[in-house]
Amino acid sequence: MTQLMKAAKSGTKDGLEKTKIAVMRTFLHKKDIPGDSEEEDLGFLEVPVSEAKQLPELGPMPEGLNSQQVIRRHILGSIVQSERSYVDSLRRILQDYRNPLMEMEPKVLSARKCQVVFFRVKEILQCHSMFQIALSSRVVEWDSMEKIGDLFVASFSKSMVLDVYSEYVNNFTSAMSLIKKACLTKPAFLEFLKKKQMASLDRVTLYGLMVKPIQRFPQFILLLQDMLKNTPKGHADRLSLQLALTELETLAEKLNEQKRLADQVAEIQQLTKSVSDRSHLHKLLNSGQRHLLFCETLTETVYGDRGQLIKSKERKVFLLNDVLVCANINFKPVNTGGQLEISSLVPLGPKYIVKWNAALPQVQVLEVGQESSAKEKDGIAIPNVGSKKPAPSNQSGHSKDHFSPFPMVQNGQLRRWGGGRAVENR
């Protein structure tokens, strides 16, 4: 309760009063759920799903509203509709998937794995159930108050909101990997997911439901940006909307950065799977000392000794802290072990085939115009991305018995020159 009051005080005085009223109208209790002892208690106040109120609809539009008031009213309706849909999706994750899997006998997914897959979904639902309660009072009083910004500040400036969303985002890749593995190894689990999807009216998969928390704050930001555009200067809601947008944009940036880091870890893991266990590169990637600095899909063009184009193909380039890796990409799932079927339920992600790699001490970073001099040296040259593409060189390279690749990252292309013939460096 103390945390909730502190959060409300970070908004306006009116926001505090509304939050107090919302608390008085509901029966809130500390979370005490058997079997969840392994999950850390972040101090959330739980609103049971069965007791949570549905958001009311806006009443009939009053007469005499100006154009901006009409637009603001429509935007509020969009906020209510999207929040109703979002909370319904969170409830479906728990009611249609988590709870049946926890209760199922024999188990197709252990309790520990269920905790990993559905980590922090319940706490996110609690956050938005509380937000719904306060939002309901704003909907009822909209035509007399026309204020919404302070409610967003009070609800989403709390550190616990960042914590629970951060933990969800950080765990998302692990959760999806566990689901993919279970689909491949447990036919009963795959059948369970298929039946649940087909039983739903919208045919949304479990993945489609679980990705929604990652998309939620960008959606909020777009709605509040529209609301601010249609809120005149001097309006009681304008300053609160500006504060709310600042809070949400900061929160979204932090979550995006954490998602980016989690994705980088997943990319390295996926890359490691594509490398032979006995290779030197596999040992490097598994050492725990490699950090992904940059990965991008580029077009690799290979030129001959006279500058003629030999071949061009899309590649994935990984720049780690001490090695550069170039890999072939295979997005198309092979219908082996039901992978084609599984890919319709959860993204399997690309598979990589490493084509070549080079230690960073062998990599030469060049300014534009230094390409020809670079070709006289052994190693890899990477000029600044976005530079003007140079004309093909007519200078002969190495002999046919010796080949050193010279990739050039430029305008979304990875360019290489070789003497006499193009040879993949493996």
CSV table of C-alpha atoms in Angstrom, one decimal:
chain,number,residue,atom,x,y,z
A,1,MET,CA,0.0,0.0,0.0
A,2,THR,CA,2.9,2.4,0.8
A,3,GLN,CA,4.4,1.8,-2.6
A,4,LEU,CA,1.1,2.5,-4.3
A,5,MET,CA,0.7,5.8,-2.4
A,6,LYS,CA,4.2,6.9,-3.2
A,7,ALA,CA,3.5,6.2,-6.8
A,8,ALA,CA,0.3,8.2,-6.8
A,9,LYS,CA,2.2,11.2,-5.1
A,10,SER,CA,4.5,11.3,-8.1
A,11,GLY,CA,1.6,12.5,-10.1
A,12,THR,CA,-0.7,15.4,-9.5
A,13,LYS,CA,-2.8,15.9,-6.4
A,14,ASP,CA,-5.9,14.9,-8.3
A,15,GLY,CA,-4.1,11.7,-9.4
A,16,LEU,CA,-3.4,10.9,-5.7
A,17,GLU,CA,-7.1,11.4,-4.8
A,18,LYS,CA,-8.2,9.2,-7.7
A,19,THR,CA,-5.8,6.5,-6.8
A,20,LYS,CA,-7.0,6.6,-3.1
A,21,ILE,CA,-10.6,6.2,-4.3
A,22,ALA,CA,-9.6,3.3,-6.5
A,23,VAL,CA,-7.9,1.5,-3.6
A,24,MET,CA,-10.9,2.1,-1.3
A,25,ARG,CA,-13.2,0.6,-3.9
A,26,THR,CA,-11.3,-2.7,-4.2
A,27,PHE,CA,-10.3,-5.5,-1.9
A,28,LEU,CA,-6.6,-5.7,-2.3
A,29,HIS,CA,-4.4,-8.3,-0.5
A,30,LYS,CA,-0.8,-9.3,-0.4
A,31,LYS,CA,0.1,-12.1,-2.7
A,32,ASP,CA,0.2,-15.4,-0.9
A,33,ILE,CA,0.0,-18.1,-3.5
A,34,PRO,CA,1.0,-21.7,-2.7
A,35,GLY,CA,3.6,-23.1,-5.1
A,36,ASP,CA,5.0,-19.7,-6.1
A,37,SER,CA,7.6,-19.6,-3.4
A,38,GLU,CA,10.4,-19.7,-5.9
A,39,GLU,CA,9.3,-16.5,-7.4
A,40,GLU,CA,10.5,-13.3,-5.8
A,41,ASP,CA,7.8,-11.3,-4.1
A,42,LEU,CA,8.2,-7.7,-5.4
A,43,GLY,CA,5.5,-6.4,-3.1
A,44,PHE,CA,2.7,-6.3,-5.7
A,45,LEU,CA,-0.8,-5.8,-4.6
A,46,GLU,CA,-2.9,-8.4,-6.4
A,47,VAL,CA,-6.3,-7.9,-8.0
A,48,PRO,CA,-7.7,-11.4,-8.5
A,49,VAL,CA,-8.9,-12.0,-12.0
A,50,SER,CA,-12.4,-12.9,-10.9
A,51,GLU,CA,-12.7,-9.6,-9.0
A,52,ALA,CA,-11.2,-7.2,-11.5
A,53,LYS,CA,-13.7,-4.8,-12.9
A,54,GLN,CA,-14.3,-4.4,-16.6
A,55,LEU,CA,-13.6,-1.0,-18.1
A,56,PRO,CA,-16.8,1.0,-18.7
A,57,GLU,CA,-17.8,2.4,-22.0
A,58,LEU,CA,-17.8,6.2,-22.6
A,59,GLY,CA,-21.3,7.7,-22.3
A,60,PRO,CA,-23.1,9.5,-25.1
A,61,MET,CA,-21.1,12.5,-26.5
A,62,PRO,CA,-22.3,15.8,-25.0
A,63,GLU,CA,-23.4,18.6,-27.3
A,64,GLY,CA,-21.3,21.7,-27.9
A,65,LEU,CA,-17.8,20.0,-27.9
A,66,ASN,CA,-15.2,21.6,-30.1
A,67,SER,CA,-13.2,19.5,-32.6
A,68,GLN,CA,-10.2,18.9,-30.2
A,69,GLN,CA,-12.5,17.7,-27.5
A,70,VAL,CA,-14.2,15.3,-29.9
A,71,ILE,CA,-10.8,13.9,-31.0
A,72,ARG,CA,-9.6,13.6,-27.4
A,73,ARG,CA,-12.7,11.7,-26.5
A,74,HIS,CA,-12.1,9.3,-29.4
A,75,ILE,CA,-8.4,8.8,-28.3
A,76,LEU,CA,-9.6,8.0,-24.8
A,77,GLY,CA,-11.9,5.4,-26.4
A,78,SER,CA,-8.9,3.9,-28.2
A,79,ILE,CA,-6.9,3.8,-24.9
A,80,VAL,CA,-9.7,2.0,-23.1
A,81,GLN,CA,-10.2,-0.5,-26.0
A,82,SER,CA,-6.5,-1.3,-26.3
A,83,GLU,CA,-6.1,-1.7,-22.5
A,84,ARG,CA,-9.1,-4.0,-22.4
A,85,SER,CA,-7.7,-6.1,-25.1
A,86,TYR,CA,-4.2,-6.2,-23.5
A,87,VAL,CA,-5.5,-7.2,-20.1
A,88,ASP,CA,-7.6,-9.9,-21.7
A,89,SER,CA,-4.5,-11.2,-23.5
A,90,LEU,CA,-2.6,-11.4,-20.2
A,91,ARG,CA,-5.5,-13.3,-18.6
A,92,ARG,CA,-5.6,-15.7,-21.5
A,93,ILE,CA,-1.9,-16.5,-21.0
A,94,LEU,CA,-2.6,-17.5,-17.4
A,95,GLN,CA,-6.0,-19.1,-17.7
A,96,ASP,CA,-5.7,-20.9,-21.1
A,97,TYR,CA,-2.0,-21.9,-20.9
A,98,ARG,CA,-0.2,-21.5,-17.6
A,99,ASN,CA,-3.0,-22.9,-15.3
A,100,PRO,CA,-3.9,-25.9,-17.4
A,101,LEU,CA,-0.2,-26.8,-17.8
A,102,MET,CA,0.4,-26.6,-14.0
A,103,GLU,CA,-2.6,-28.8,-13.3
A,104,MET,CA,-2.2,-31.3,-16.1
A,105,GLU,CA,-1.4,-34.9,-15.2
A,106,PRO,CA,0.8,-36.4,-16.4
A,107,LYS,CA,2.9,-33.3,-16.8
A,108,VAL,CA,3.9,-32.2,-20.3
A,109,LEU,CA,5.8,-29.3,-18.9
A,110,SER,CA,7.3,-29.4,-15.4
A,111,ALA,CA,6.4,-26.7,-12.8
A,112,ARG,CA,9.9,-25.3,-13.0
A,113,LYS,CA,9.7,-24.9,-16.7
A,114,CYS,CA,6.2,-23.4,-16.5
A,115,GLN,CA,7.7,-20.7,-14.1
A,116,VAL,CA,10.4,-19.9,-16.7
A,117,VAL,CA,7.9,-19.7,-19.6
A,118,PHE,CA,5.3,-17.5,-17.8
A,119,PHE,CA,7.8,-15.6,-15.6
A,120,ARG,CA,6.3,-12.2,-14.4
A,121,VAL,CA,3.1,-12.5,-16.5
A,122,LYS,CA,1.0,-12.5,-13.3
A,123,GLU,CA,2.8,-9.4,-11.9
A,124,ILE,CA,2.3,-7.5,-15.2
A,125,LEU,CA,-1.4,-8.4,-15.1
A,126,GLN,CA,-1.5,-7.0,-11.5
A,127,CYS,CA,0.0,-3.7,-12.6
A,128,HIS,CA,-2.5,-3.3,-15.4
A,129,SER,CA,-5.5,-4.5,-13.3
A,130,MET,CA,-4.7,-1.6,-10.9
A,131,PHE,CA,-4.3,0.8,-13.9
A,132,GLN,CA,-7.7,-0.4,-15.2
A,133,ILE,CA,-9.4,0.4,-11.8
A,134,ALA,CA,-8.1,4.0,-11.9
A,135,LEU,CA,-8.8,4.3,-15.6
A,136,SER,CA,-12.4,3.3,-15.0
A,137,SER,CA,-13.1,6.4,-12.8
A,138,ARG,CA,-11.5,8.7,-15.4
A,139,VAL,CA,-13.8,7.3,-18.1
A,140,VAL,CA,-16.9,7.9,-16.0
A,141,GLU,CA,-15.8,11.5,-15.2
A,142,TRP,CA,-14.2,12.3,-18.5
A,143,ASP,CA,-16.7,14.9,-19.8
A,144,SER,CA,-16.4,16.9,-16.5
A,145,MET,CA,-12.6,16.4,-15.9
A,146,GLU,CA,-10.9,15.6,-19.2
A,147,LYS,CA,-7.7,14.4,-17.5
A,148,ILE,CA,-5.6,11.3,-18.2
A,149,GLY,CA,-1.9,12.3,-18.1
A,150,ASP,CA,-1.5,12.2,-14.3
A,151,LEU,CA,-3.0,8.7,-14.2
A,152,PHE,CA,-0.2,7.4,-16.5
A,153,VAL,CA,2.4,9.2,-14.5
A,154,ALA,CA,1.1,7.7,-11.2
A,155,SER,CA,0.8,4.2,-12.7
A,156,PHE,CA,3.9,3.8,-14.8
A,157,SER,CA,6.6,5.9,-13.0
A,158,LYS,CA,6.9,3.3,-10.3
A,159,SER,CA,10.3,1.4,-10.1
A,160,MET,CA,8.4,-1.9,-9.6
A,161,VAL,CA,6.8,-1.5,-13.1
A,162,LEU,CA,10.2,-1.1,-14.7
A,163,ASP,CA,11.5,-4.1,-12.7
A,164,VAL,CA,8.8,-6.5,-13.6
A,165,TYR,CA,8.8,-5.5,-17.3
A,166,SER,CA,12.6,-5.7,-17.4
A,167,GLU,CA,12.6,-9.2,-15.9
A,168,TYR,CA,9.9,-10.2,-18.4
A,169,VAL,CA,11.8,-8.8,-21.4
A,170,ASN,CA,15.1,-10.4,-20.2
A,171,ASN,CA,13.4,-13.7,-19.8
A,172,PHE,CA,11.5,-13.6,-23.1
A,173,THR,CA,14.1,-15.2,-25.3
A,174,SER,CA,14.7,-18.0,-22.8
A,175,ALA,CA,10.9,-18.6,-22.6
A,176,MET,CA,10.6,-18.9,-26.3
A,177,SER,CA,13.6,-21.2,-26.6
A,178,LEU,CA,12.1,-23.5,-23.9
A,179,ILE,CA,8.8,-23.5,-25.8
A,180,LYS,CA,10.5,-24.4,-29.1
A,181,LYS,CA,12.5,-27.2,-27.4
A,182,ALA,CA,9.4,-28.6,-25.8
A,183,CYS,CA,7.5,-28.6,-29.1
A,184,LEU,CA,10.3,-30.6,-30.7
A,185,THR,CA,10.7,-33.1,-27.9
A,186,LYS,CA,7.2,-33.4,-26.4
A,187,PRO,CA,4.4,-34.2,-28.9
A,188,ALA,CA,1.8,-33.8,-26.2
A,189,PHE,CA,2.9,-30.2,-25.6
A,190,LEU,CA,2.8,-29.4,-29.3
A,191,GLU,CA,-0.7,-30.8,-29.5
A,192,PHE,CA,-1.8,-28.8,-26.4
A,193,LEU,CA,-0.6,-25.5,-28.1
A,194,LYS,CA,-2.4,-26.4,-31.4
A,195,LYS,CA,-5.7,-27.2,-29.6
A,196,LYS,CA,-5.6,-24.0,-27.6
A,197,GLN,CA,-4.9,-21.9,-30.7
A,198,MET,CA,-7.7,-23.5,-32.6
A,199,ALA,CA,-10.2,-23.1,-29.7
A,200,SER,CA,-9.6,-19.3,-29.6
A,201,LEU,CA,-11.8,-17.1,-31.6
A,202,ASP,CA,-8.9,-15.0,-33.0
A,203,ARG,CA,-6.5,-17.9,-33.5
A,204,VAL,CA,-3.7,-16.0,-31.8
A,205,THR,CA,-0.8,-18.3,-30.8
A,206,LEU,CA,0.8,-18.4,-27.4
A,207,TYR,CA,3.7,-16.5,-28.9
A,208,GLY,CA,1.3,-13.9,-30.3
A,209,LEU,CA,0.0,-13.3,-26.8
A,210,MET,CA,3.3,-13.3,-25.0
A,211,VAL,CA,4.9,-10.7,-27.3
A,212,LYS,CA,2.2,-8.2,-26.4
A,213,PRO,CA,3.9,-6.9,-23.2
A,214,ILE,CA,7.0,-6.0,-25.3
A,215,GLN,CA,4.8,-4.0,-27.6
A,216,ARG,CA,2.6,-2.3,-24.9
A,217,PHE,CA,4.6,0.8,-24.1
A,218,PRO,CA,5.2,1.9,-27.8
A,219,GLN,CA,1.4,1.6,-28.2
A,220,PHE,CA,0.8,3.8,-25.2
A,221,ILE,CA,3.3,6.4,-26.5
A,222,LEU,CA,1.6,6.6,-29.8
A,223,LEU,CA,-1.8,7.1,-28.2
A,224,LEU,CA,-0.6,9.8,-25.7
A,225,GLN,CA,1.3,11.6,-28.5
A,226,ASP,CA,-2.0,11.9,-30.4
A,227,MET,CA,-3.7,13.1,-27.2
A,228,LEU,CA,-1.1,15.7,-26.6
A,229,LYS,CA,-1.4,17.0,-30.2
A,230,ASN,CA,-5.0,17.7,-29.5
A,231,THR,CA,-4.6,19.2,-26.0
A,232,PRO,CA,-4.4,23.0,-26.2
A,233,LYS,CA,-1.9,25.1,-24.3
A,234,GLY,CA,-3.2,26.0,-20.9
A,235,HIS,CA,-5.3,22.8,-20.6
A,236,ALA,CA,-5.2,21.2,-17.2
A,237,ASP,CA,-4.1,17.9,-18.8
A,238,ARG,CA,-1.3,19.2,-21.0
A,239,LEU,CA,1.6,19.2,-18.5
A,240,SER,CA,0.6,15.8,-17.1
A,241,LEU,CA,0.6,14.4,-20.6
A,242,GLN,CA,4.1,15.8,-21.3
A,243,LEU,CA,5.3,14.2,-18.0
A,244,ALA,CA,3.6,10.9,-18.9
A,245,LEU,CA,5.2,10.8,-22.3
A,246,THR,CA,8.6,11.5,-20.8
A,247,GLU,CA,8.1,8.6,-18.3
A,248,LEU,CA,6.9,6.2,-20.9
A,249,GLU,CA,9.6,7.0,-23.5
A,250,THR,CA,12.3,6.6,-20.9
A,251,LEU,CA,10.8,3.3,-19.8
A,252,ALA,CA,10.5,2.1,-23.4
A,253,GLU,CA,14.1,3.1,-24.1
A,254,LYS,CA,15.4,1.1,-21.1
A,255,LEU,CA,13.3,-2.0,-22.1
A,256,ASN,CA,14.4,-1.7,-25.7
A,257,GLU,CA,18.1,-1.7,-24.6
A,258,GLN,CA,17.5,-4.7,-22.4
A,259,LYS,CA,15.7,-6.5,-25.2
A,260,ARG,CA,18.6,-5.7,-27.6
A,261,LEU,CA,21.2,-7.1,-25.1
A,262,ALA,CA,19.0,-10.3,-24.6
A,263,ASP,CA,18.7,-10.7,-28.4
A,264,GLN,CA,22.5,-10.4,-28.8
A,265,VAL,CA,23.0,-13.2,-26.3
A,266,ALA,CA,20.5,-15.3,-28.3
A,267,GLU,CA,22.3,-14.5,-31.6
A,268,ILE,CA,25.6,-15.7,-30.2
A,269,GLN,CA,23.9,-18.9,-28.9
A,270,GLN,CA,22.3,-19.5,-32.3
A,271,LEU,CA,25.7,-18.8,-34.0
A,272,THR,CA,27.4,-21.3,-31.7
A,273,LYS,CA,25.0,-24.0,-32.6
A,274,SER,CA,26.0,-23.7,-36.3
A,275,VAL,CA,29.7,-24.3,-35.6
A,276,SER,CA,31.3,-27.6,-35.2
A,277,ASP,CA,31.9,-28.6,-31.6
A,278,ARG,CA,35.6,-29.3,-32.4
A,279,SER,CA,36.3,-26.0,-34.2
A,280,HIS,CA,38.4,-23.2,-32.7
A,281,LEU,CA,35.5,-20.8,-33.3
A,282,HIS,CA,33.1,-22.9,-31.2
A,283,LYS,CA,35.6,-22.8,-28.3
A,284,LEU,CA,35.9,-19.0,-28.6
A,285,LEU,CA,32.1,-18.5,-28.7
A,286,ASN,CA,31.6,-20.9,-25.7
A,287,SER,CA,34.3,-19.3,-23.6
A,288,GLY,CA,31.9,-16.7,-22.1
A,289,GLN,CA,34.4,-13.9,-23.0
A,290,ARG,CA,32.9,-12.9,-26.4
A,291,HIS,CA,30.5,-10.0,-26.5
A,292,LEU,CA,28.4,-9.2,-29.6
A,293,LEU,CA,29.0,-5.5,-30.5
A,294,PHE,CA,27.1,-5.5,-33.8
A,295,CYS,CA,25.2,-7.8,-36.1
A,296,GLU,CA,23.6,-6.9,-39.4
A,297,THR,CA,22.3,-8.5,-42.6
A,298,LEU,CA,24.5,-7.4,-45.5
A,299,THR,CA,24.9,-8.3,-49.1
A,300,GLU,CA,28.3,-9.9,-49.8
A,301,THR,CA,29.6,-9.3,-53.3
A,302,VAL,CA,32.7,-11.1,-54.5
A,303,TYR,CA,34.9,-9.6,-57.2
A,304,GLY,CA,37.5,-11.2,-59.3
A,305,ASP,CA,41.1,-9.9,-60.0
A,306,ARG,CA,39.8,-7.7,-62.9
A,307,GLY,CA,37.1,-6.2,-60.8
A,308,GLN,CA,34.3,-8.3,-62.3
A,309,LEU,CA,31.4,-9.3,-60.1
A,310,ILE,CA,31.6,-13.1,-59.4
A,311,LYS,CA,28.7,-13.5,-57.1
A,312,SER,CA,26.4,-11.7,-54.6
A,313,LYS,CA,24.6,-13.1,-51.7
A,314,GLU,CA,22.9,-12.0,-48.4
A,315,ARG,CA,25.0,-12.7,-45.3
A,316,LYS,CA,24.8,-12.2,-41.6
A,317,VAL,CA,27.9,-10.4,-40.2
A,318,PHE,CA,28.7,-10.7,-36.5
A,319,LEU,CA,31.2,-8.2,-35.0
A,320,LEU,CA,32.3,-9.5,-31.6
A,321,ASN,CA,34.8,-8.0,-29.3
A,322,ASP,CA,37.7,-9.9,-30.8
A,323,VAL,CA,36.5,-11.6,-34.0
A,324,LEU,CA,34.5,-10.9,-37.1
A,325,VAL,CA,32.2,-13.7,-38.4
A,326,CYS,CA,30.3,-14.0,-41.7
A,327,ALA,CA,27.5,-16.6,-41.9
A,328,ASN,CA,25.0,-17.8,-44.5
A,329,ILE,CA,21.3,-17.4,-43.4
A,330,ASN,CA,18.6,-20.0,-43.7
A,331,PHE,CA,15.2,-18.8,-42.6
A,332,LYS,CA,13.2,-21.5,-44.3
A,333,PRO,CA,12.2,-24.2,-41.8
A,334,VAL,CA,12.8,-27.8,-43.0
A,335,ASN,CA,9.9,-30.1,-42.4
A,336,THR,CA,12.0,-32.4,-40.2
A,337,GLY,CA,10.7,-33.5,-36.9
A,338,GLY,CA,7.6,-31.3,-37.3
A,339,GLN,CA,9.6,-28.1,-37.5
A,340,LEU,CA,7.4,-26.6,-40.3
A,341,GLU,CA,4.4,-27.2,-38.1
A,342,ILE,CA,6.1,-25.7,-35.0
A,343,SER,CA,7.1,-22.6,-36.9
A,344,SER,CA,3.5,-21.7,-37.3
A,345,LEU,CA,3.1,-21.6,-33.5
A,346,VAL,CA,6.4,-20.0,-32.5
A,347,PRO,CA,9.2,-18.4,-34.6
A,348,LEU,CA,12.1,-20.9,-35.0
A,349,GLY,CA,14.5,-18.1,-36.0
A,350,PRO,CA,17.3,-18.3,-38.6
A,351,LYS,CA,19.9,-21.0,-38.9
A,352,TYR,CA,23.4,-19.9,-39.7
A,353,ILE,CA,26.2,-21.6,-41.6
A,354,VAL,CA,29.5,-19.9,-40.9
A,355,LYS,CA,31.4,-19.0,-44.1
A,356,TRP,CA,34.5,-17.4,-42.6
A,357,ASN,CA,35.8,-15.6,-39.6
A,358,ALA,CA,38.8,-13.4,-38.8
A,359,ALA,CA,40.4,-12.1,-35.6
A,360,LEU,CA,40.0,-8.4,-35.2
A,361,PRO,CA,43.8,-7.7,-35.2
A,362,GLN,CA,43.6,-8.8,-38.9
A,363,VAL,CA,40.8,-6.3,-39.5
A,364,GLN,CA,41.7,-3.0,-41.0
A,365,VAL,CA,39.3,0.0,-40.7
A,366,LEU,CA,39.6,2.3,-43.7
A,367,GLU,CA,38.4,5.7,-44.7
A,368,VAL,CA,36.7,6.1,-48.0
A,369,GLY,CA,39.2,6.0,-50.9
A,370,GLN,CA,41.7,3.7,-49.2
A,371,GLU,CA,40.3,0.5,-50.7
A,372,SER,CA,42.9,0.0,-53.4
A,373,SER,CA,45.8,0.3,-51.0
A,374,ALA,CA,44.1,-2.1,-48.6
A,375,LYS,CA,44.0,-4.8,-51.3
A,376,GLU,CA,47.8,-4.8,-51.3
A,377,LYS,CA,47.7,-6.1,-47.7
A,378,ASP,CA,46.6,-9.4,-46.2
A,379,GLY,CA,43.6,-9.0,-44.0
A,380,ILE,CA,40.1,-7.6,-43.9
A,381,ALA,CA,39.2,-4.0,-44.5
A,382,ILE,CA,36.0,-2.3,-43.3
A,383,PRO,CA,35.5,1.3,-44.2
A,384,ASN,CA,32.8,3.5,-42.8
A,385,VAL,CA,29.3,2.3,-43.4
A,386,GLY,CA,27.2,4.5,-45.6
A,387,SER,CA,30.1,5.7,-47.9
A,388,LYS,CA,29.8,6.0,-51.6
A,389,LYS,CA,30.4,2.7,-53.4
A,390,PRO,CA,33.9,2.8,-55.1
A,391,ALA,CA,34.4,1.7,-58.7
A,392,PRO,CA,35.7,-1.8,-59.1
A,393,SER,CA,39.4,-2.1,-59.1
A,394,ASN,CA,41.4,-3.4,-62.1
A,395,GLN,CA,44.4,-4.2,-60.0
A,396,SER,CA,45.4,-7.8,-59.9
A,397,GLY,CA,45.4,-9.5,-56.5
A,398,HIS,CA,47.0,-12.6,-55.3
A,399,SER,CA,47.9,-15.7,-57.3
A,400,LYS,CA,45.5,-18.6,-57.7
A,401,ASP,CA,47.3,-20.6,-55.1
A,402,HIS,CA,46.8,-18.0,-52.4
A,403,PHE,CA,43.7,-16.1,-51.4
A,404,SER,CA,43.0,-13.5,-48.8
A,405,PRO,CA,39.5,-12.1,-48.5
A,406,PHE,CA,39.0,-8.3,-48.3
A,407,PRO,CA,35.5,-7.6,-47.1
A,408,MET,CA,34.4,-4.0,-47.3
A,409,VAL,CA,31.2,-3.0,-45.4
A,410,GLN,CA,29.7,-0.3,-47.5
A,411,ASN,CA,26.2,0.9,-48.3
A,412,GLY,CA,24.7,-2.3,-46.8
A,413,GLN,CA,27.2,-4.5,-48.8
A,414,LEU,CA,30.0,-6.7,-47.8
A,415,ARG,CA,32.5,-6.5,-50.7
A,416,ARG,CA,35.4,-8.9,-51.3
A,417,TRP,CA,38.2,-9.1,-53.9
A,418,GLY,CA,40.2,-12.2,-54.8
A,419,GLY,CA,42.9,-13.0,-57.2
A,420,GLY,CA,41.9,-15.1,-60.2
A,421,ARG,CA,39.0,-16.8,-58.5
A,422,ALA,CA,36.6,-16.3,-55.7
A,423,VAL,CA,37.2,-18.7,-52.8
A,424,GLU,CA,35.1,-18.8,-49.6
A,425,ASN,CA,37.4,-18.5,-46.5
A,426,ARG,CA,36.2,-21.2,-44.2
